[in-house]
Coordinates of C-alpha atoms in Angstrom, one line a residue:
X101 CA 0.0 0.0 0.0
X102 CA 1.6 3.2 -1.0
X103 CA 2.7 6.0 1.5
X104 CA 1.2 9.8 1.2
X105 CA 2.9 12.7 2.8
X106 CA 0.5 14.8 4.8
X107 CA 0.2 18.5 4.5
X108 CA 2.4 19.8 6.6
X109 CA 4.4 17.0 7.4
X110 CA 4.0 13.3 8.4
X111 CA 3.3 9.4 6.6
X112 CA 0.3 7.8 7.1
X113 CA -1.5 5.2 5.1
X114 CA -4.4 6.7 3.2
X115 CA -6.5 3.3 4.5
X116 CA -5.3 3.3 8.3
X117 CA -8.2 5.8 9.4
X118 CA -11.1 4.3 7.6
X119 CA -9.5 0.7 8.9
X120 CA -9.3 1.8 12.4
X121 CA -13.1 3.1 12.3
X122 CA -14.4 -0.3 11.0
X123 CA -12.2 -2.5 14.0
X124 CA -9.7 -3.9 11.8
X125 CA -12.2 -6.0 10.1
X126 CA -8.8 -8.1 8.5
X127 CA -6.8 -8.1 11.9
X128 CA -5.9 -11.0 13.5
X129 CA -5.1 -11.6 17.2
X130 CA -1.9 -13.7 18.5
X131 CA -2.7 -14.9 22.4
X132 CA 1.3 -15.0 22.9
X133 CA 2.0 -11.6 22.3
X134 CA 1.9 -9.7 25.4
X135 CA 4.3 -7.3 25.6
X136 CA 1.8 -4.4 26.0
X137 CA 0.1 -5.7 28.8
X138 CA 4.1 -6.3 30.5
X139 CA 4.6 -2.9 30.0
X140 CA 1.7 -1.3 31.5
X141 CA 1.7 -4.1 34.3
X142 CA 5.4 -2.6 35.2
X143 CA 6.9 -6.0 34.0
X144 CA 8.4 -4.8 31.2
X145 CA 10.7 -2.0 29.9
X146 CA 10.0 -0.2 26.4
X147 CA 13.2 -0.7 24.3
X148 CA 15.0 0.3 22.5
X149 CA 17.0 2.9 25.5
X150 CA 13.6 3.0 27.4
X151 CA 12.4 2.3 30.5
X152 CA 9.8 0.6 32.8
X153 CA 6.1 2.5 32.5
X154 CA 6.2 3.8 35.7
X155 CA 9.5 5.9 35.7
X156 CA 8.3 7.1 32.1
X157 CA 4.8 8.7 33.7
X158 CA 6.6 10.0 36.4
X159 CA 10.3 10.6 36.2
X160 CA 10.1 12.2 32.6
X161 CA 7.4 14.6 33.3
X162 CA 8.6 18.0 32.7
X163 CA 11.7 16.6 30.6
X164 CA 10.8 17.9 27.4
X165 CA 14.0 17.7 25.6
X166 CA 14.1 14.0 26.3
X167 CA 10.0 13.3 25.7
X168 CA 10.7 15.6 22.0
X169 CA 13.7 13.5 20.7
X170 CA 13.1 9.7 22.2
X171 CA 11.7 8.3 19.7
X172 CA 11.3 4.7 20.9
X173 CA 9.0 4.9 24.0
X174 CA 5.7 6.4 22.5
X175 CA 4.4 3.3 20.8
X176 CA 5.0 1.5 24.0
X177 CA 3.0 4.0 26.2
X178 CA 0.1 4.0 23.3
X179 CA 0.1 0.7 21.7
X180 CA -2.1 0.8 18.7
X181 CA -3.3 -2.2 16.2
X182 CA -0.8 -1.3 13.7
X183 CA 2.7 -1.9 13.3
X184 CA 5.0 1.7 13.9
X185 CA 8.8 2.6 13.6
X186 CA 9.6 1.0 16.4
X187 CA 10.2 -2.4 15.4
X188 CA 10.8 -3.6 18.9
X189 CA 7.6 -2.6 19.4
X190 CA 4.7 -5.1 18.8
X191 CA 1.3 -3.7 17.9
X192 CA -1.2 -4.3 20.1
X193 CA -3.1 -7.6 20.3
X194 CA -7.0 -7.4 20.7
X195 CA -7.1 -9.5 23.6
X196 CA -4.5 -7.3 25.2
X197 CA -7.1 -4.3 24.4
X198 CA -9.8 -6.0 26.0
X199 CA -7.9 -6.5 29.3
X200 CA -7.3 -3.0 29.7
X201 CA -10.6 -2.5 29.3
X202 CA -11.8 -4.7 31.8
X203 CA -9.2 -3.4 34.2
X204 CA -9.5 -0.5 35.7
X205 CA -6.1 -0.2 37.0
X206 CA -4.8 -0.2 34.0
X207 CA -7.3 2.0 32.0
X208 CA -6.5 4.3 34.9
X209 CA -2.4 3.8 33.7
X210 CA -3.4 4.6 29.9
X211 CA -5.2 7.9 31.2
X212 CA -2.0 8.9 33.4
X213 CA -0.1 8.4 29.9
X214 CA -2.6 10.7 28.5
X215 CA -2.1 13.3 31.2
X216 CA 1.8 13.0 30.9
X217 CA 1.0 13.5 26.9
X218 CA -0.9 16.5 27.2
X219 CA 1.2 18.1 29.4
X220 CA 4.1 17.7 27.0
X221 CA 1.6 19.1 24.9
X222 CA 0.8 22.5 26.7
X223 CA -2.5 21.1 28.1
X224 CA -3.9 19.5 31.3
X225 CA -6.6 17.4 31.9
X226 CA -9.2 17.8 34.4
X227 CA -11.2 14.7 36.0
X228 CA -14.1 15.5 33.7
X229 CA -12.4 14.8 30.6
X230 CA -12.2 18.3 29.6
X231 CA -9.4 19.9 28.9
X232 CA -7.0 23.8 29.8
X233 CA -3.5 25.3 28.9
X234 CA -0.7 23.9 31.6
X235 CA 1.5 26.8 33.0
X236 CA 3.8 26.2 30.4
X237 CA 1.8 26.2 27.5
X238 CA 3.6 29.1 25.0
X239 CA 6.7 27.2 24.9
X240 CA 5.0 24.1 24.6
X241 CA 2.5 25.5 22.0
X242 CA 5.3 26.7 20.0
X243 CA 6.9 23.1 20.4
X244 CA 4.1 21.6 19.5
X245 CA 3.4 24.1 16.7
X246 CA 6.6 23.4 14.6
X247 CA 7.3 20.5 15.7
X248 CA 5.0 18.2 12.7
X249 CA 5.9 14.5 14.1
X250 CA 4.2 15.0 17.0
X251 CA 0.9 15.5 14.7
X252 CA 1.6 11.6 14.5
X253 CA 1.9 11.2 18.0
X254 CA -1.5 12.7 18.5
X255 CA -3.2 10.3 16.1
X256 CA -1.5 7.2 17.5
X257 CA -2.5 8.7 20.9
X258 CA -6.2 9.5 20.0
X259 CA -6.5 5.6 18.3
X260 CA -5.1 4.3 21.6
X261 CA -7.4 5.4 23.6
X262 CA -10.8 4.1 21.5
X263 CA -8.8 0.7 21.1
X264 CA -8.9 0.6 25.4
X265 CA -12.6 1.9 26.2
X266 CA -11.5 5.6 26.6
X267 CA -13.3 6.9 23.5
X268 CA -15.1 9.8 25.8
X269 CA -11.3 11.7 26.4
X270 CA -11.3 12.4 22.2
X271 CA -13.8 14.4 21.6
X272 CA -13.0 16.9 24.1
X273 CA -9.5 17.3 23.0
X274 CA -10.4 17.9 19.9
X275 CA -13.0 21.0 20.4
X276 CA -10.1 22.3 22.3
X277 CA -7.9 22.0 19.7
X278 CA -10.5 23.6 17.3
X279 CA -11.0 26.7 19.8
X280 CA -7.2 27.6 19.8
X281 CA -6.8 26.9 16.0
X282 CA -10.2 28.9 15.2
X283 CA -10.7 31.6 18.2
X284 CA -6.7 32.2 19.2
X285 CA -4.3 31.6 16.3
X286 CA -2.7 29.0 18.0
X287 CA -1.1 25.9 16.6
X288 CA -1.9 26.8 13.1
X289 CA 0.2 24.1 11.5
X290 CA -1.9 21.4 13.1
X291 CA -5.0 21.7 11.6
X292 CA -4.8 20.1 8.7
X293 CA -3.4 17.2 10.9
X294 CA -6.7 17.9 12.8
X295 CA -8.8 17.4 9.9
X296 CA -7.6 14.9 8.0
X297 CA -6.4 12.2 10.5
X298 CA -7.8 13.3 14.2
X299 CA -11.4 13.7 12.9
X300 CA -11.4 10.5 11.3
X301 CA -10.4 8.4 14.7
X302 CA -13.6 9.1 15.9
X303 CA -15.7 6.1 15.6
X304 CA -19.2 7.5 16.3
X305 CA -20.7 8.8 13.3
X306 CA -22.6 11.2 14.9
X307 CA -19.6 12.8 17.2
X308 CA -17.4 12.8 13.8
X309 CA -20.7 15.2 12.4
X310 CA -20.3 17.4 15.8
X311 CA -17.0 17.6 15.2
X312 CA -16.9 19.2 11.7
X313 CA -19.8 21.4 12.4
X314 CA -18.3 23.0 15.4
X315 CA -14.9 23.2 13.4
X316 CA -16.8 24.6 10.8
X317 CA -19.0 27.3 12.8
X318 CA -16.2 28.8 14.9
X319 CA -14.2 28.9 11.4
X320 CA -17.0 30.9 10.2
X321 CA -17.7 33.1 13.4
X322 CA -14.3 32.6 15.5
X323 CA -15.0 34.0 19.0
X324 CA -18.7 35.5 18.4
X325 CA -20.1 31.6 17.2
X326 CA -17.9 29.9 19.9
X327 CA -20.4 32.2 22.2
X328 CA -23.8 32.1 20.9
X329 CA -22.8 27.6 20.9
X330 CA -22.4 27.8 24.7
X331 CA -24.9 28.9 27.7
X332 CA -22.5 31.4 28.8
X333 CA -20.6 34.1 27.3
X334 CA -17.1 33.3 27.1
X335 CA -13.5 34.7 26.7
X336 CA -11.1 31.8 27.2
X337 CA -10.4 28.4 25.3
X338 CA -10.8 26.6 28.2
X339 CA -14.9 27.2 28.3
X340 CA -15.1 25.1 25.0
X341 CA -15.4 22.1 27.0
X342 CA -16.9 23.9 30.2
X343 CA -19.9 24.5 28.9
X344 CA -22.6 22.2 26.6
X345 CA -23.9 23.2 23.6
X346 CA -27.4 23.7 22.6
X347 CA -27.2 20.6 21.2
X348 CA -25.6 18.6 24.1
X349 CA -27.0 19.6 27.1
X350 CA -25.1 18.8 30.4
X351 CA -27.2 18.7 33.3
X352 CA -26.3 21.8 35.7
X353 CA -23.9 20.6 38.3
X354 CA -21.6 20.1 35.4
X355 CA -21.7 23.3 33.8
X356 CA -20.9 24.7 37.4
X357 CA -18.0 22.1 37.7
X358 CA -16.6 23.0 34.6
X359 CA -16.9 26.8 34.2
X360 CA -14.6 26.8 37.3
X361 CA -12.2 24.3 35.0
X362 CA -12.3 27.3 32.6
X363 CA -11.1 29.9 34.5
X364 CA -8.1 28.6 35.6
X365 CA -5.7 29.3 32.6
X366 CA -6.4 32.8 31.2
X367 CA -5.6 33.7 28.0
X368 CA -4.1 36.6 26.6
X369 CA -7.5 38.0 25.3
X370 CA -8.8 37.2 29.1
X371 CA -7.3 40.8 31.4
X372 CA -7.4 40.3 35.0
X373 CA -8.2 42.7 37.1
X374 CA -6.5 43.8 40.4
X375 CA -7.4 43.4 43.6
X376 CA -9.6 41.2 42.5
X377 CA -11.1 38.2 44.8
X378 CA -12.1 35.7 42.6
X379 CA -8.7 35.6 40.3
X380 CA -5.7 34.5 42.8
X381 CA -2.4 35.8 41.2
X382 CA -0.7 32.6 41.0
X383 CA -3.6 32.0 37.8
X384 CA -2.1 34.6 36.1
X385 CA 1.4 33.6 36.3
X386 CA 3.4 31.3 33.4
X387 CA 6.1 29.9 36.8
X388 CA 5.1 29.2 40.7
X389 CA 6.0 31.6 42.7
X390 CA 8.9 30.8 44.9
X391 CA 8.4 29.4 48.4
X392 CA 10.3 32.4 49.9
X393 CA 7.4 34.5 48.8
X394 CA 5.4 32.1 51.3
X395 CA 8.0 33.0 54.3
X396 CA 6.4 36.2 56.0
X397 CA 2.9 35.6 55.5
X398 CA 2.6 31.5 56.0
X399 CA 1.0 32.4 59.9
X400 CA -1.7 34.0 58.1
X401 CA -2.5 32.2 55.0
X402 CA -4.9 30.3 56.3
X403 CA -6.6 32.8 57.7
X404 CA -6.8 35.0 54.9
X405 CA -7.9 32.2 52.8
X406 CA -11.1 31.7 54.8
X407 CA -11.9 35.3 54.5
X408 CA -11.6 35.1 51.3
X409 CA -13.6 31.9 50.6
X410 CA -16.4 33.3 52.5
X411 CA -16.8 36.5 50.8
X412 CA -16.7 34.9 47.4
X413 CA -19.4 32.5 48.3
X414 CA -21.3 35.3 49.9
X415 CA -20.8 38.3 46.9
X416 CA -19.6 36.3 43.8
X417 CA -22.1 34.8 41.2
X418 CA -21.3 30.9 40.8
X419 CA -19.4 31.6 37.6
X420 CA -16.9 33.8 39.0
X421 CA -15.6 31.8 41.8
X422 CA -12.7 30.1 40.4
X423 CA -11.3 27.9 43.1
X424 CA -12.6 25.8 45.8
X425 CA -14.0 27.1 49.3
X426 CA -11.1 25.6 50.8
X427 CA -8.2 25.9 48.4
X428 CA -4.9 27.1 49.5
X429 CA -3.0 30.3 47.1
X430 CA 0.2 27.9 48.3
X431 CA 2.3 26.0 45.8
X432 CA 3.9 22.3 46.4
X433 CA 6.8 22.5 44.0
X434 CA 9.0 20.0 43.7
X435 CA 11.7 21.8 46.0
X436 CA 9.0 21.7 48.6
X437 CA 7.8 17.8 48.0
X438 CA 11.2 16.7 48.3
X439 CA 11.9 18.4 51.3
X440 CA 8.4 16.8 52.8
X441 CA 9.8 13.1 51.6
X442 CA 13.5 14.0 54.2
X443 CA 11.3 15.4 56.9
X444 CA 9.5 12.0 56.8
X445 CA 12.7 10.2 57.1
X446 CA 14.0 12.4 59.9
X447 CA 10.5 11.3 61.4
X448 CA 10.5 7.9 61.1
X449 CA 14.4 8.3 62.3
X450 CA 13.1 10.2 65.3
X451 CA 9.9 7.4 66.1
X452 CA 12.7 4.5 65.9
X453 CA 15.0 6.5 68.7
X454 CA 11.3 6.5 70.4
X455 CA 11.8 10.7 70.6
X456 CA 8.0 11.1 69.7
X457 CA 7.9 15.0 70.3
X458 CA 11.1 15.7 67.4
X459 CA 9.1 12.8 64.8
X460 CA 5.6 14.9 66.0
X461 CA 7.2 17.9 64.8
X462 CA 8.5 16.5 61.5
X463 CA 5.5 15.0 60.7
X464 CA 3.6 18.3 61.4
X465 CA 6.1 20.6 58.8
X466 CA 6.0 18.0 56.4
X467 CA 2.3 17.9 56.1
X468 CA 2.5 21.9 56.2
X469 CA 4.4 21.5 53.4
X470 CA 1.4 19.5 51.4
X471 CA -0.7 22.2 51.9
X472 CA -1.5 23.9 48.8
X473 CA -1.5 23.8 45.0
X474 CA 0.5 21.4 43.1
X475 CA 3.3 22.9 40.7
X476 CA 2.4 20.4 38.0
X477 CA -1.3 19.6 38.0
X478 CA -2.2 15.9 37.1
X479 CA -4.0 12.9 38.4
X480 CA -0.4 11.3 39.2
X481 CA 0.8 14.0 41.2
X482 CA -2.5 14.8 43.3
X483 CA -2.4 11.0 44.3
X484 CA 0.8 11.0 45.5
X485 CA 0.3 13.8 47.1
X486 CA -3.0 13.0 48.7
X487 CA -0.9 9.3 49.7
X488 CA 2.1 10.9 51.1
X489 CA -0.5 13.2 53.2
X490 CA -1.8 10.0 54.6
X491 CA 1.1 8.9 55.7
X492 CA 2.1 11.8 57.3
X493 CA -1.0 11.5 59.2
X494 CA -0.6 8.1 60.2
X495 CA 3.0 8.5 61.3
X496 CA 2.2 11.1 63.9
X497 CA -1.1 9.1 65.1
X498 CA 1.6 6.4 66.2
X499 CA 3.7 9.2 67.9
X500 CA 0.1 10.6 69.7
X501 CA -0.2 6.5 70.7
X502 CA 3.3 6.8 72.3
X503 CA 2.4 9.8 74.1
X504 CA -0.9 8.2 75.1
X505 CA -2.8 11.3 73.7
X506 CA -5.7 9.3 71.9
X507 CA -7.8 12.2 71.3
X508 CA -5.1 13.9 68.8
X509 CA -4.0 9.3 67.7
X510 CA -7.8 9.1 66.8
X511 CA -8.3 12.7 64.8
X512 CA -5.0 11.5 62.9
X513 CA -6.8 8.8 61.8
X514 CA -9.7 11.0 60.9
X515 CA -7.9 13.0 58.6
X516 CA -6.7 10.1 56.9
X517 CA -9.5 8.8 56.3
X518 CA -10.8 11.3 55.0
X519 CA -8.5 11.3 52.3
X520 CA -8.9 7.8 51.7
X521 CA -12.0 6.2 53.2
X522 CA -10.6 2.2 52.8
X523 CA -7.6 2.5 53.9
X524 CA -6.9 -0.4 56.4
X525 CA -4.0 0.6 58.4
X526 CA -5.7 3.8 59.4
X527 CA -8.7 1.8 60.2
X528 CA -6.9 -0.4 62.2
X529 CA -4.9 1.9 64.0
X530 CA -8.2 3.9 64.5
X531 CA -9.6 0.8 66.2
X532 CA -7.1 0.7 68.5
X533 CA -6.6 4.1 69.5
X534 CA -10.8 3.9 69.9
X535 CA -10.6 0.6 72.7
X536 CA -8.2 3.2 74.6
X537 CA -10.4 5.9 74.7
X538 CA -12.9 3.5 75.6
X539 CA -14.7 3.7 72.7
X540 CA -14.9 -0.4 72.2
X541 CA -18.2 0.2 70.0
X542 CA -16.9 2.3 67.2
X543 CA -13.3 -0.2 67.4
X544 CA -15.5 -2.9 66.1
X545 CA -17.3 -0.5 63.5
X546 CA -13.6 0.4 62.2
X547 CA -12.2 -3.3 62.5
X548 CA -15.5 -4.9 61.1
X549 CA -14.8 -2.3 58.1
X550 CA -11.1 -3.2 57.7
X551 CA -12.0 -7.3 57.5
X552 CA -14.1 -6.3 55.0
X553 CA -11.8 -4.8 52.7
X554 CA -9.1 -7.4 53.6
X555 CA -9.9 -10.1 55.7
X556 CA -6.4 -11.5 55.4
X557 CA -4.2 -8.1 56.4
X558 CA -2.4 -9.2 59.9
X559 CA -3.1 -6.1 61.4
X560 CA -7.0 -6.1 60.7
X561 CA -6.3 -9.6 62.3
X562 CA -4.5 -8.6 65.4
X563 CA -7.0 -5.4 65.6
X564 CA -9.7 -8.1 65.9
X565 CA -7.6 -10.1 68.6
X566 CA -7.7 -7.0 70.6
X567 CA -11.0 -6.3 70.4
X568 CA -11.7 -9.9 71.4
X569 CA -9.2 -9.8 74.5
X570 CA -11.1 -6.6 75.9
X571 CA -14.5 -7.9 75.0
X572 CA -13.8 -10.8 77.8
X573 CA -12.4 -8.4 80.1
X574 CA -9.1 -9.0 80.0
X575 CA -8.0 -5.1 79.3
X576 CA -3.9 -4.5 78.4
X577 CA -2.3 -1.5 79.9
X578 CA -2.9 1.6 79.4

């Protein structure tokens, strides 16, 4: 089958898109090729001069230069049905598809390459699917601009995600893609790309029809048709997705949801204004500030936050609010993150020389520390963020147990918990700390929960041991 060039730049297969809309209806599938599947399972390293999927998501975020000229690892992290440059690289199997469908863990792992994709892009994704500009998004616009190979990248990226159930993630990106090419000049050279191959990897007829029709109205109208298509007037490329058209209605808690989505990123043609509320500087800034900004006012912060919250809730129409009640104007930047993973150490250090006030106080800065807004937002990061919260919280619950102060042990726990609701070693160690304080009906409650979410975890064992040994009578010492 011969090989066309592409407008402005890249090969493709004049076939492949029409192919990949019908299923492959000539594929075939080989049961012992699984090297997809190793990969995302963390079994597996891409090759050739890759690495395992894991360090790829996390330890090359942000490394442009690396992500721009390795060619080798992107048909790993987006296996597709056909066979790419990479000949190391096997194309993926359709009974490797349909296990990553079925598994949500690793559907979960094909979004986090998404995330890390879009970011190298200029964009970030939000939990709804939709999509805004990352801090960095001029250089990476430009980047992405010039650079035409990465036009590829996008269709093998877009085709990945239909072959693995996440079909949803593809329309949005590409109305946001048509509201910078048609509303704010930006990335130009992509939209024949856009039209000829990222259309076409839309498999539902009907979403494919959307597609050219909004294309083709904000071509037509720019700015004025992108507004009179939403419920809300609009300024920003972000609202594409934050708001339903007349023809796709979203029901209202979405819309609300979203139009805060859409304010984060403001564009040039999108003026802030001082003094301001409802716009926190750090939106209006391409870098973080840097944490000795933080130095003089960290006493207050919180205090000025809740004033804050509280008037926009009070004076602000919905629309205008553009963060949370409670989120901090703080930045976690990586400087700051690593710092919380040594004050952890030192804790731990300080817990093993039993000195539980020096580990209390590490555990406290360190959790300080976690406060605020990630540098780099993304699924991955939040999680580990919201994890290594948790275990700062559970760490100085044991150092409250040492000091017998169950009160502070048990609202440790809380605050874990809140965070994440199954975990079992801060339902366990909430069960204890409960038969201390005396408390042996909510220990059960907590222990009952933990058995039930792994009956075989030693500790949800020996928390029900306990329980057992107090239930008799026979009380250890306080």
């Amino acid at each position: 089958m011969p090989i066309t060039r592409g407008t402005k730049g890249g090969y493709h297969h004049p076939n492949q898109a029409q192919d990949y809309r019908d299923g492959y209806p000539n594929g075939t599938d080989n049961p012992e090729l699984n090297n997809n599947l190793a990969f995302y399972r963390n079994e597996l390293p891409s090759s050739p001069d890759g690495d395992f999927y894991d360090n790829i998501v996390r330890t090359w975020w942000g490394q442009y230069s690396l992500i721009e000229t390795h060619h080798a690892y992107i048909q790993w992290l987006f296996p597709i049905r056909e066979q790419g440059l990479n000949p190391e690289a096997h194309p993926l199997q359709p009974h490797e598809a349909q296990i990553i469908k079925n598994d949500p863990i690793l559907q979960t792992r094909v979004r986090h390459a998404y995330e890390f994709f879009l970011d190298f892009l200029g964009m970030r994704l939000a939990s709804d699917g939709t999509l805004s500009r990352s801090l960095k998004w001029k250089k990476r616009y430009k980047n992405f601009n010039d650079s035409f190979h990465n036009y590829l990248r996008v269709t093998r990226v877009l085709k990945c995600l239909g072959e693995v159930g996440l079909e949803h993630l593809k329309l949005p990106f590409l109305k946001f893609v048509i509201v910078e090419i048609q509303c704010h000049d930006q990335l130009e050279n992509a939209e024949d790309s856009m039209l000829d191959y990222w259309f076409p990897t839309l498999r539902s007829d009907e979403e494919l029809a959307e597609c050219k029709a909004f294309n083709k109205a904000l071509e037509q109208g720019g700015i004025a048709a992108l507004q009179e298509l939403t419920a809300a007037p609009t300024t920003g490329p972000e609202a594409t997705e934050a708001t339903p058209t007349n023809e796709q209605q979203q029901p209202e808690t979405t819309s609300t949801t979203t139009s805060t989505s859409a304010a984060e990123a403001p564009t040039q043609e999108q003026p802030t204004e001082e003094g301001d509320p409802s716009w926190p500087k750090w939106l209006t800034e391409d870098e973080p500030p840097l944490d000795s900004d933080y130095e003089d006012e960290e006493e207050d912060q919180e205090e000025e936050d809740n004033n804050n919250d509280e008037k926009e809730s009070e004076d602000l129409p919905m629309e205008r609010v553009v963060r949370p009640p409670t989120y901090p104007k703080r930045w976690i930047t990586d400087e700051r993150y690593k710092e919380t993973q040594d004050l952890v150490k030192q804790g731990i250090e300080h817990t093993k020389h039993h000195d539980a006030q020096e580990a209390t106080i590490c555990f406290s800065r360190a959790l300080k520390n976690l406060t605020g807004r990630p540098h780099y937002s993304c699924t991955i990061i939040e999680e580990r963020i919201k994890a290594a919260r948790v275990t700062c919280y559970l760490n100085r619950s044991e150092c409250h147990q040492k000091t017998k102060q169950w009160d502070l042990a048990i609202a440790d726990c809380n605050a874990a918990l809140e965070i994440n609701p199954t975990h079992v070693g801060a339902l366990c160690r909430r069960a204890n700390y409960l038969v201390k304080f005396g408390n042996k009906d909510l220990a059960w409650e907590d222990a009952k929960a933990a058995q039930e979410i792994d009956p075989d975890c030693n500790r949800v064992k020996d928390s029900l041991e306990l329980l057992r040994k107090v239930s008799k009578g026979r009380k250890g010492k306080h």
